[in-house]
Phi, psi and omega in degrees: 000130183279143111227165208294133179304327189246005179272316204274316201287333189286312184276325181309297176307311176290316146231024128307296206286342187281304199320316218266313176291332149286354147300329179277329172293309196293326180287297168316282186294019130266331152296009172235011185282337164100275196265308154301340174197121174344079161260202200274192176303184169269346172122120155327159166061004172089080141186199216047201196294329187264328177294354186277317228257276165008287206280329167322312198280316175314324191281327203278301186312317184298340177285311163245048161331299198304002210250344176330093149261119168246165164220144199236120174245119154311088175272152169313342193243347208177201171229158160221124131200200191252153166224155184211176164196164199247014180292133155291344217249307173295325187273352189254341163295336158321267179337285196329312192294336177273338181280309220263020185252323166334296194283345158295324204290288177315325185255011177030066179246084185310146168221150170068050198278350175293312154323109192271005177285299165322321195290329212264346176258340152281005137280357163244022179289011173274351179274329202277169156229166174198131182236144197226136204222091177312127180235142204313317179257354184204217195226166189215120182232132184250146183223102178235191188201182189266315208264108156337328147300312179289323218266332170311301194289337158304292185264003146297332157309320207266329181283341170303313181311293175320338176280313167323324189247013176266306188238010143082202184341308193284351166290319189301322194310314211269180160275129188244120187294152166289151155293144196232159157282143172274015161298297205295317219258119199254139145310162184310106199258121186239195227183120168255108163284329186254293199255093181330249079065353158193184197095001220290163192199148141294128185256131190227043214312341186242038165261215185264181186008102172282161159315126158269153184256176219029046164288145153228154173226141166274113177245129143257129194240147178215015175284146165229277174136147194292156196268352163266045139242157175289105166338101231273349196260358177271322185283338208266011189274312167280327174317329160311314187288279169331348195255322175288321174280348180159065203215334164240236187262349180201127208308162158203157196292131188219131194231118205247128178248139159254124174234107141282096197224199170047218202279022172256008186256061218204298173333319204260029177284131171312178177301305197294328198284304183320284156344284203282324192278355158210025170104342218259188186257352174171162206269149156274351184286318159008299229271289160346314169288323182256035138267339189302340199295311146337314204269332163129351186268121150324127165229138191217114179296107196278112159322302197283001185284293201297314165322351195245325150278013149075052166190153200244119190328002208251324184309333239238135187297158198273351199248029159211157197254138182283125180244157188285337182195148180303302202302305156295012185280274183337304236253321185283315197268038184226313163281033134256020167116325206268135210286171160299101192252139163243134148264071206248184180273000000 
């Protein structure tokens, strides 16, 4: 039997094309299989579709914490340990979750960058090694370094994991410190930039919402305070002046109104008025205030406060201004712009 060169071509074509769509069904579920077979990555920077896939896996362990069993063996170099679970659906979320993590470390790929325990061992992943050992229920992984910091930073990592599958969520919440020597472990170091002698700060160049510059703030105070001490809410003010000037990464400019009313408006009375009206040998509040003045902070006084509590403008320290009232104090300067700070009782 002949057959025709165009009889012959019609099943031939039909079937190439079926070969290429199972070649193509087939390609895809292997890109998608994970942990059995090289699909693709989790994505740069910790975020997209595999930083999504993380968080998907995470949330499911944390959630069935209880079905968890780990053991964390300490090493000189490192850590081993085992995590497991007699769940199948749990032990192989184990696995996955241990694969895709092995390849951030490797492929310095961050996740949980907020931690700062996580921020700071995925700045050394080039330090780390992980040999990772599939077990009937789980997975068994050792993880060292070289560098006497990073192996700190490991197994300060594997005691963290463990808190993970000991207490499921309320472990996920927090923040985990770097680990320190107490050689290493410094107290707070604080710092006056503008106004010396009060205010103290922290320099915090690398947290969030930094100082702005040209902030301006309206504060209102109305706290008062024992009256042979310094008003803790007048200091805390120059601490605002210092927190602007160098507390974050860089000074930034700032412009401050202080309204003083209710039980702060006293405070600002000279020595001698201040002395006979509450016994003392001179106000304490003085010296402070008149570094905020120095310092470039507006102080303004509620008139009908003070006349109301029985003293008189005149009464009033020379370097702050009597205003007719806290409440236009308030009301013109926030319609200049300026934001609203309450220091209230």
């Amino acid at each position: 039997m002949i057959i025709g060169k165009k009889q012959m071509k019609t099943p031939l074509l039909r079937n190439g094309m079926l070969v290429i769509l199972v070649c193509v069904i087939a390609g895809s579920a292997l890109a998608q299989r994970g942990p059995g077979g090289r699909g693709p990555g989790r994505g740069k920077g910790g975020h997209g579709q595999g930083h999504d896939r993380d968080h998907v896996d995470f949330r499911y362990l944390l959630t069935n914490h209880q079905k968890i069993k780990r053991n964390v063996q300490e090493l000189p170099n490192g850590v081993q340990t085992l995590t497991e679970s007699e769940d199948p659906q749990v032990a192989a979320k184990i696995r996955e979750h241990v694969y895709w993590m092995k390849e951030r470390i490797e492929k310095k790929q961050p996740i949980r960058m907020r931690d700062p325990l996580f921020a700071e061992l995925f700045k050394h992943a080039a330090q780390i090694k992980m040999v990772t050992e599939n077990t009937p229920n789980g997975v068994r992984v050792v993880e060292t370094s070289e560098d006497p910091y990073v192996v700190k930073l490991i197994q300060e990592h594997a005691k963290t994991v463990s808190q993970f599958v000991k207490r499921g969520f309320p472990e996920a919440m927090k923040n985990h410190p770097v680990p320190t020597t107490q050689k290493e472990a410094k107290k707070p170091e604080y710092i006056h930039p503008n106004i010396q002698r009060y205010g103290k700060v922290v320099q915090l160049p690398h947290a969030a919402q930094q100082p702005r510059a040209e902030s301006k703030l309206c504060v209102d105070l109305t706290r008062g305070g024992a009256t042979d001490q310094l008003n803790p809410s007048i200091e805390k003010i120059a601490r605002y002046v210092n927190i602007y000037e160098g507390a974050g990464k860089s000074p930034a400019s700032v412009q401050i109104a202080v309204v003083l009313h209710g039980d702060a408006t006293l405070c600002a009375l000279n020595d001698d008025a201040y002395a006979k009206r509450f016994k003392t040998e001179s106000n304490p509040n003085l010296d402070c205030l008149h570094e905020l003045h120095e310092a470039g902070v507006s102080i303004y006084v509620c008139g009908q406060s003070l006349i109301g509590k029985g003293s008189q403008p005149e009464e009033v320290v020379v370097f702050a201004d009597v205003a007719v009232s806290a409440l236009t104090s308030l009301v013109n300067l926030q319609a200049d712009g300026y934001a609203y700070v309450p220091l209230l009782k």
